[in-house]
Amino acid sequence: MAEVSATVSWLMKFDINAIVKSKEAFRLRLAALPVAEKLRLLDAMRERAVTIRGANPTEPRGVREEPSRYGSQRREADE
Amino acid sequence: MNIQGVFEMLNRMEADGLISRYAIGGAVAATFYLEPVSTLDVDVFIAFKAQPESIIISPHQIFDYLQKFGCKMEGEHVVISGWPVQFLPPTGPLIEEALARAVEVDIEGIPARVFTAEYLAAIALQTGRAKDKARLLQFIEANALDSSRFEEIVNRRGLGRQWQKFQQQFLGS
């Protein structure tokens, strides 16, 4: 058990600041990819979403999200 | 499944005179400036050609046209190249302006017209759902906005109060 925790602490650093920084750097690297490459990633993500949806017949087929209300000014009460 | 097939179809619709102008909005347009995020559909804003005999143009014309290319309807979407596409008319002056000032980007030889980052951010501010606010933050954090251009749009379109509130809430200013 001691060996396991030694390995884990060697592999992973639970420094939240380092984790946040590394995530930010990864997001920036992704954002800097050529547009065509990013669009291929969108294709791949959609492909995966469709596969996951198809694999679970008990779930409704159509994934729904709150539709955009483009052009509508939100009232204070909505915020 | 190929999103570039959607752009090709939109270019064809424009060339055939079915629509006078299109621009990609929503998460797909944001991908041109930010990291890609999973999305369910492609939002396409369209302007119709003015026709003297009819003020309102039925979306059926679009669906009839697309059906000839084997596209199918799925709820409020038309599926093009495996992607559900939602056609949206401009619903206010901000989106009308965003559509008029959208920019053309070449994607491996295929032109695609998209909203600029500043208009996408202003639309996100106006729409104001949680995910829109998150997107606006992404634009700011990624330094993807020309801030003077963005603030000029925000002020001109009467979004100053929302912007102030957003800054207080998320940017600590």
mmCIF file of N, CA and C in Angstrom, chain B residues 8 29 144 165:
data_model
loop_
_atom_site.group_PDB
_atom_site.id
_atom_site.type_symbol
_atom_site.label_atom_id
_atom_site.label_comp_id
_atom_site.label_asym_id
_atom_site.label_seq_id
_atom_site.Cartn_x
_atom_site.Cartn_y
_atom_site.Cartn_z
ATOM 1 N N GLU B 8 -20.199 23.790 -47.716
ATOM 2 C CA GLU B 8 -20.341 23.662 -49.177
ATOM 3 C C GLU B 8 -21.802 23.841 -49.587
ATOM 4 N N ALA B 29 -19.267 28.598 -34.765
ATOM 5 C CA ALA B 29 -18.536 29.832 -35.075
ATOM 6 C C ALA B 29 -17.494 30.127 -33.995
ATOM 7 N N ALA B 144 -9.355 36.623 -27.156
ATOM 8 C CA ALA B 144 -9.773 36.477 -28.553
ATOM 9 C C ALA B 144 -10.574 37.677 -29.056
ATOM 10 N N LYS B 165 -22.784 44.600 -15.518
ATOM 11 C CA LYS B 165 -23.185 43.576 -14.555
ATOM 12 C C LYS B 165 -22.308 42.316 -14.706
#
